[in-house]
Coordinates of C-alpha atoms and ligand atoms in Angstrom, one line a residue:
M90 CA 55.5 12.5 84.9
F91 CA 54.4 14.8 82.1
S92 CA 53.2 18.3 82.8
T93 CA 49.7 19.3 81.5
R94 CA 51.5 21.5 79.0
Q95 CA 53.6 18.6 77.7
L96 CA 50.5 16.4 77.4
F97 CA 48.6 19.2 75.6
F98 CA 51.1 19.1 72.8
E99 CA 51.6 15.3 73.0
I100 CA 48.1 13.8 73.1
L101 CA 45.6 16.6 72.1
A102 CA 45.2 17.0 68.4
Q103 CA 46.7 20.3 67.3
T104 CA 44.8 22.7 65.0
S105 CA 47.9 24.7 64.0
P106 CA 51.7 24.5 64.6
A107 CA 51.4 27.6 66.8
P108 CA 48.5 27.5 69.3
I109 CA 48.3 30.2 72.0
A110 CA 49.0 27.4 74.5
L111 CA 48.1 29.5 77.6
E112 CA 47.0 27.3 80.5
I113 CA 43.9 28.7 82.2
E114 CA 42.8 27.6 85.7
K115 CA 39.7 29.7 86.2
A116 CA 37.8 32.5 84.6
S117 CA 35.5 35.2 85.9
G118 CA 33.9 38.2 84.2
C119 CA 36.3 39.6 81.6
W120 CA 39.4 37.9 83.2
L121 CA 41.2 34.6 82.8
Y122 CA 43.6 33.3 85.5
S123 CA 46.7 31.0 84.9
P124 CA 47.7 28.3 87.4
E125 CA 50.6 30.6 88.5
G126 CA 48.0 33.3 89.4
R127 CA 48.7 35.6 86.5
K128 CA 45.6 37.4 85.3
Y129 CA 44.8 38.2 81.7
F130 CA 42.1 40.4 80.2
D131 CA 40.1 38.5 77.6
L132 CA 39.7 40.6 74.5
I133 CA 38.4 37.7 72.4
A134 CA 35.6 36.3 74.7
G135 CA 36.1 32.8 73.3
V136 CA 35.5 34.3 69.8
S137 CA 32.2 36.1 70.6
V138 CA 30.9 33.4 73.0
S139 CA 31.2 34.9 76.5
N140 CA 28.9 37.9 75.9
I141 CA 27.8 37.9 79.6
G142 CA 31.3 37.3 80.9
H143 CA 32.9 34.1 82.1
N144 CA 31.2 32.1 84.8
N145 CA 28.3 34.6 85.2
P146 CA 26.6 33.5 88.5
V147 CA 23.1 33.8 86.9
V148 CA 23.9 31.3 84.3
I149 CA 25.8 29.0 86.7
N150 CA 22.7 29.0 88.9
A151 CA 20.4 28.1 85.9
I152 CA 22.8 25.3 85.0
K153 CA 22.8 23.9 88.5
Q154 CA 19.0 24.0 88.7
Q155 CA 18.7 22.0 85.5
L156 CA 21.4 19.6 86.5
D157 CA 19.3 18.6 89.5
K158 CA 16.4 17.8 87.1
Y159 CA 17.9 16.0 84.1
M160 CA 20.6 16.1 81.5
H161 CA 20.4 14.3 78.1
L162 CA 17.2 12.3 77.8
M163 CA 16.6 11.5 74.2
V164 CA 17.7 12.7 70.7
Y165 CA 16.4 16.1 69.7
G166 CA 12.8 16.4 68.8
E167 CA 11.2 13.5 70.5
F168 CA 10.5 14.3 74.2
I169 CA 9.0 17.6 75.4
Q170 CA 11.8 19.3 77.3
K171 CA 10.8 22.5 79.0
P172 CA 14.2 24.3 78.7
Q173 CA 14.1 23.9 74.9
V174 CA 10.5 25.1 74.7
Q175 CA 11.2 28.1 76.9
L176 CA 14.4 29.1 75.0
A177 CA 12.6 28.8 71.6
E178 CA 9.8 31.0 72.9
A179 CA 12.3 33.6 74.1
L180 CA 14.1 33.6 70.7
C181 CA 10.9 33.9 68.7
S182 CA 9.8 36.8 70.9
L183 CA 13.0 38.7 69.8
L184 CA 12.6 37.9 66.1
P185 CA 10.1 39.0 63.4
G186 CA 6.9 37.0 63.4
A187 CA 7.9 34.9 60.3
L188 CA 10.9 33.4 62.1
N189 CA 8.8 31.2 64.4
S190 CA 10.2 27.7 64.2
V191 CA 13.4 26.8 66.0
Y192 CA 15.6 23.8 65.3
F193 CA 18.3 23.4 68.0
T194 CA 21.7 22.0 67.1
S195 CA 25.0 21.4 69.0
S196 CA 27.2 23.9 67.1
G197 CA 27.3 26.7 64.6
S198 CA 28.5 24.5 61.8
E199 CA 25.7 22.1 62.4
A200 CA 23.2 25.0 62.2
A201 CA 24.7 26.0 58.9
E202 CA 24.5 22.4 57.6
G203 CA 20.9 22.1 58.7
A204 CA 19.9 25.4 57.1
I205 CA 21.6 24.5 53.8
K206 CA 19.8 21.2 53.7
L207 CA 16.5 22.9 54.6
A208 CA 16.9 25.4 51.8
R209 CA 17.7 22.8 49.2
R210 CA 14.9 20.5 50.4
Y211 CA 12.3 23.4 50.5
T212 CA 13.1 25.0 47.2
G213 CA 13.9 21.8 45.3
R214 CA 17.0 23.6 43.9
H215 CA 20.6 22.8 44.6
E216 CA 22.7 25.9 43.7
I217 CA 24.1 27.8 46.8
I218 CA 25.6 31.2 46.8
S219 CA 27.9 32.6 49.5
F220 CA 30.4 35.4 49.8
K221 CA 34.1 35.8 49.5
N222 CA 35.8 35.8 52.9
A223 CA 32.7 34.3 54.6
Y224 CA 33.1 31.8 57.4
H225 CA 30.2 29.5 58.3
G226 CA 32.0 26.6 60.0
S227 CA 34.4 23.8 59.3
T228 CA 32.2 20.7 58.5
L229 CA 32.1 19.7 54.8
G230 CA 28.9 21.6 53.8
A231 CA 29.9 24.7 55.8
L232 CA 33.4 24.4 54.3
S233 CA 31.9 24.3 50.9
V234 CA 30.3 27.8 51.4
M235 CA 33.4 29.2 53.0
G236 CA 34.8 32.1 51.1
N237 CA 38.5 31.3 51.4
E238 CA 40.4 29.0 49.0
T239 CA 43.4 28.4 51.2
L240 CA 41.3 26.6 53.8
K241 CA 39.2 24.8 51.2
R242 CA 41.6 23.6 48.5
A243 CA 43.0 20.6 50.3
F244 CA 39.6 19.2 51.0
R245 CA 38.1 19.2 47.5
P246 CA 35.9 17.8 46.0
L247 CA 33.4 19.7 48.2
M248 CA 29.6 20.2 47.8
P249 CA 28.8 20.9 44.1
S250 CA 26.9 23.9 42.7
V251 CA 28.3 26.4 45.2
R252 CA 29.7 29.8 44.2
Q253 CA 31.2 32.8 46.1
I254 CA 30.3 36.3 45.1
E255 CA 31.7 39.7 46.2
F256 CA 30.4 41.1 49.5
N257 CA 29.1 44.7 49.3
N258 CA 29.1 44.6 45.5
E259 CA 25.6 45.1 44.2
D260 CA 26.6 43.9 40.7
S261 CA 27.5 40.5 42.1
L262 CA 23.9 40.0 43.1
E263 CA 23.1 39.3 39.4
A264 CA 24.4 35.8 40.1
I265 CA 21.3 35.0 42.1
S266 CA 18.8 33.2 39.8
H267 CA 15.8 30.9 39.6
H268 CA 18.3 28.1 40.1
T269 CA 19.5 29.4 43.5
A270 CA 18.3 27.5 46.5
C271 CA 19.7 30.0 49.0
V272 CA 22.2 32.7 49.6
I273 CA 24.0 32.5 52.9
A274 CA 25.5 35.7 54.4
E275 CA 26.9 37.2 57.6
P276 CA 25.3 40.7 58.0
I277 CA 28.7 41.7 59.4
Q278 CA 31.5 39.4 58.0
A279 CA 33.4 38.6 61.2
E280 CA 36.5 36.5 60.2
A281 CA 37.0 38.7 57.1
G282 CA 38.2 41.3 59.6
V283 CA 34.8 42.7 60.6
I284 CA 33.3 44.0 57.3
V285 CA 29.9 45.6 57.9
A286 CA 27.4 45.2 55.1
E287 CA 26.3 48.4 53.4
H288 CA 22.6 49.2 54.0
D289 CA 21.7 49.3 50.3
F290 CA 23.6 46.1 49.6
I291 CA 21.8 44.1 52.2
R292 CA 18.4 45.5 51.2
K293 CA 19.1 44.7 47.5
L294 CA 20.3 41.2 48.5
R295 CA 17.0 40.6 50.3
N296 CA 15.0 41.9 47.3
K297 CA 16.9 39.8 44.8
C298 CA 16.4 36.6 46.8
T299 CA 12.6 37.4 47.1
E300 CA 12.4 38.1 43.3
K301 CA 14.2 34.8 42.4
G302 CA 12.5 32.6 45.0
A303 CA 15.8 31.9 46.7
L304 CA 15.9 31.7 50.5
L305 CA 18.1 34.2 52.3
I306 CA 20.1 32.8 55.3
F307 CA 21.7 35.2 57.8
D308 CA 24.5 33.8 59.8
E309 CA 24.3 35.6 63.2
I310 CA 26.5 33.1 64.9
Q311 CA 29.2 35.6 65.8
T312 CA 27.1 38.8 65.6
G313 CA 24.1 37.8 67.8
F314 CA 23.0 38.6 71.3
G315 CA 24.0 42.2 71.7
R316 CA 27.5 42.0 70.4
T317 CA 27.1 44.6 67.6
G318 CA 25.0 47.0 69.6
D319 CA 21.6 45.6 68.7
I320 CA 20.3 42.3 69.9
F321 CA 21.0 41.0 66.4
A322 CA 23.1 42.7 63.7
M323 CA 20.1 42.4 61.2
D324 CA 18.1 44.7 63.5
C325 CA 20.3 47.6 62.5
F326 CA 19.5 47.0 58.8
K327 CA 15.8 46.2 59.5
V328 CA 16.3 43.5 56.8
Y329 CA 15.3 39.9 57.8
P330 CA 16.2 36.5 56.3
D331 CA 14.1 33.4 55.7
I332 CA 16.5 31.4 57.9
V333 CA 18.7 32.7 60.7
L334 CA 21.6 30.9 62.3
F335 CA 22.7 31.2 66.0
A336 CA 25.4 29.5 68.1
K337 CA 28.4 30.8 70.1
S338 CA 26.9 33.0 72.8
L339 CA 23.4 31.4 72.3
G340 CA 24.3 28.8 75.0
G341 CA 25.6 31.3 77.6
G342 CA 29.0 29.4 77.5
L343 CA 27.7 25.9 76.8
P344 CA 27.6 24.3 73.3
L345 CA 24.3 25.2 71.5
G346 CA 23.3 26.3 68.0
A347 CA 20.0 26.9 66.2
F348 CA 18.6 27.5 62.8
I349 CA 15.2 29.3 62.7
S350 CA 12.7 29.8 59.9
S351 CA 9.0 30.0 59.3
R352 CA 6.9 26.9 60.3
D353 CA 6.1 26.4 56.6
V354 CA 9.8 26.3 55.5
M355 CA 10.8 24.2 58.5
S356 CA 8.1 21.6 57.8
A357 CA 10.2 20.4 54.8
L358 CA 12.5 18.6 57.2
C359 CA 9.8 16.5 58.9
S360 CA 8.3 14.6 56.0
N361 CA 9.3 12.9 52.8
P362 CA 11.6 11.8 54.4
A363 CA 10.7 12.3 58.0
L364 CA 13.8 12.9 60.1
G365 CA 15.4 15.1 57.4
H366 CA 17.9 16.3 60.0
I367 CA 18.8 14.4 63.1
T368 CA 20.9 15.4 66.1
T369 CA 21.6 13.6 69.4
F370 CA 22.7 16.5 71.5
G371 CA 21.1 19.5 69.7
G372 CA 19.2 21.6 72.2
H373 CA 20.8 19.9 75.2
P374 CA 18.6 20.8 78.2
V375 CA 21.4 22.2 80.3
S376 CA 22.7 24.3 77.4
C377 CA 19.1 25.6 76.8
S378 CA 18.7 26.6 80.5
A379 CA 22.0 28.4 80.3
G380 CA 21.0 30.0 77.0
L381 CA 17.7 31.3 78.5
A382 CA 19.4 32.7 81.6
S383 CA 22.0 34.4 79.3
I384 CA 19.4 36.0 77.0
E385 CA 17.4 37.3 80.0
Y386 CA 20.7 38.7 81.5
I387 CA 21.6 40.4 78.2
I388 CA 18.2 42.1 78.0
E389 CA 17.8 43.0 81.7
H390 CA 21.3 44.5 81.8
R391 CA 21.0 46.2 78.4
L392 CA 24.2 44.7 77.2
A393 CA 23.5 45.6 73.6
E394 CA 23.5 49.3 74.6
N395 CA 26.7 48.8 76.7
A396 CA 28.3 47.2 73.6
C397 CA 27.5 50.4 71.7
R398 CA 28.9 52.7 74.3
A399 CA 31.9 50.6 74.9
G400 CA 32.7 50.4 71.2
E401 CA 32.6 54.2 71.0
K402 CA 35.0 54.4 74.0
F403 CA 37.5 52.0 72.4
R404 CA 37.4 54.2 69.2
E405 CA 38.0 57.3 71.3
L406 CA 40.9 55.9 73.4
L407 CA 42.6 53.7 70.9
V408 CA 44.6 56.3 69.1
H409 CA 48.2 55.3 68.1
P410 CA 50.2 55.9 65.0
A411 CA 50.3 52.1 64.4
I412 CA 46.5 51.8 64.2
R413 CA 45.4 52.5 60.7
E414 CA 41.7 52.0 61.1
I415 CA 39.1 50.6 63.5
R416 CA 36.3 48.8 61.8
G417 CA 33.1 47.2 63.0
K418 CA 30.1 47.8 65.2
G419 CA 29.5 47.7 69.0
L420 CA 32.0 45.3 70.5
L421 CA 32.8 43.4 67.3
L422 CA 35.8 45.5 66.2
A423 CA 39.0 45.1 64.2
A424 CA 41.9 47.4 64.7
E425 CA 44.0 47.3 61.5
L426 CA 47.8 47.6 61.8
E427 CA 50.5 48.0 59.2
N428 CA 51.0 44.3 58.3
T429 CA 50.8 40.7 59.6
A430 CA 54.3 40.9 61.1
V431 CA 53.3 44.0 63.2
V432 CA 50.1 42.2 64.2
K433 CA 52.0 39.1 65.4
K434 CA 54.4 41.2 67.4
A435 CA 51.6 43.3 68.9
I436 CA 49.7 40.2 70.0
K437 CA 52.8 38.8 71.7
R438 CA 53.5 42.0 73.5
C439 CA 49.8 42.2 74.6
L440 CA 50.0 38.7 76.0
A441 CA 53.2 39.5 77.9
N442 CA 51.4 42.6 79.3
G443 CA 48.3 40.6 80.4
L444 CA 45.9 40.9 77.5
I445 CA 44.6 38.2 75.1
T446 CA 43.8 39.2 71.6
E447 CA 44.2 37.5 68.2
W448 CA 44.0 38.2 64.4
F449 CA 41.1 37.1 62.2
L450 CA 41.0 33.9 60.2
F451 CA 40.9 35.8 56.9
D452 CA 42.5 39.1 58.0
E453 CA 45.9 38.8 59.6
K454 CA 46.5 42.6 59.4
S455 CA 44.0 43.4 62.2
I456 CA 43.7 42.5 65.9
R457 CA 40.4 41.5 67.4
I458 CA 38.5 43.6 69.9
S459 CA 35.5 41.5 71.0
P460 CA 35.5 41.4 74.8
P461 CA 32.6 40.3 77.0
L462 CA 29.8 42.8 76.7
I463 CA 29.8 43.4 80.5
I464 CA 33.1 45.3 80.1
S465 CA 33.2 48.4 82.4
E466 CA 34.6 51.9 81.5
S467 CA 37.5 51.4 83.8
E468 CA 38.3 48.1 82.2
I469 CA 38.2 49.7 78.7
R470 CA 40.7 52.3 79.9
E471 CA 43.0 49.6 81.3
V472 CA 42.8 47.5 78.1
C473 CA 43.5 50.5 75.9
K474 CA 46.5 51.5 78.0
I475 CA 47.9 47.9 77.6
I476 CA 47.3 47.9 73.8
I477 CA 49.0 51.3 73.4
K478 CA 51.9 50.2 75.6
S479 CA 52.2 47.0 73.6
L480 CA 52.2 48.9 70.3
D481 CA 54.9 51.2 71.6
E482 CA 57.0 48.1 72.4
V483 CA 56.6 46.6 68.9
Ligands
LIG549 N1 29.5 31.0 61.5 C1 30.3 32.0 62.0 C2 30.1 33.4 61.5 C3 31.4 31.7 62.9 O1 32.1 32.7 63.3 C4 31.5 30.4 63.3 C5 32.6 30.0 64.2 O2 33.6 30.8 64.4 C6 30.7 29.4 62.8 C7 29.7 29.8 61.9 C8 30.9 28.0 63.1 O3 30.5 27.7 64.4 P1 31.0 26.5 65.3 O4 32.5 26.7 65.5 O5 30.2 26.4 66.5 O6 30.8 25.3 64.4

């Protein structure tokens, strides 16, 4: 008889030679529990997914109610399914008026793919600009706009006419031209190690796109729904795109993504040819019910404000000679240490001390601080004590 652990390594495809490989039996709020009854504080939140905490009863209830009605009925876009309509209405009410047409997908990568197709189809252009160290997903189109050669090289040839420019470098915006279909950007680059866009840069990016007739796509997949201290990171800049991408916490813990534009832009996917983007499970009714309950919870409990306060508390309490800098906004933070070796040791010590954290895809010198947004002050104190103790042990 093989143990679950042995089977995990034996028959589940591995994404790296060194997975965390922690077995979890249940989860609640900010905490994960192993089968042996050990509890771990979750400082990653499933990579910015569990904004409202694990197994939030409000979302569980919404899921159960929808399960009693129906699950999958038909591919996206054919039947009228109330959970999709209600969630789209809630999203549009939080966005500027021009972002009023919602296309639901199953994942963030699929939202990026759909948005890139839409921009190419709407503008009739094919050049795409993205940023160095950007992450927009792992499918072929999303990989093409990724700003990291190490992850891309082995999969070439990728999508043609794609180039990466420097984030927060105004001179690099000169690359945007009348040939550019779209520029895709994270207002806060998460996997780069939480690099916040400068106000002037993002405003000039918007202006340049408008001047050249290129669509601006904001990827708010990791920054959305209260994480950065505003409902969306772009709210802090008061700069808005032509297309916005959501996923991760959008589904309240269930798989769901979306790309949202104006009705005029979005109409390019429904004719010539019709069915310009098709998805079977996009906007799954159970995910949409969970998503609506989750957004209502975030607003009712003012979780964006809590993220702001909590972020400040982390900065106040996380003082240690090994921490060189804390970057980010709200509860999307990166604590930079001396080097990758120190980060790896610190993460191991944190795990041994009951805290789960990680480095970033494109920044192995920093540890991730992105817990559920429901974190309380006493939990922040507990977490900071564990991090400081772990850094002392490195
Ligand atoms: N965009 C950003 C900013 C992300 O962080 C991610 C996932 O980490 C994606 C896109 C891709 O989303 P998914 O993993 O749901 O395909």
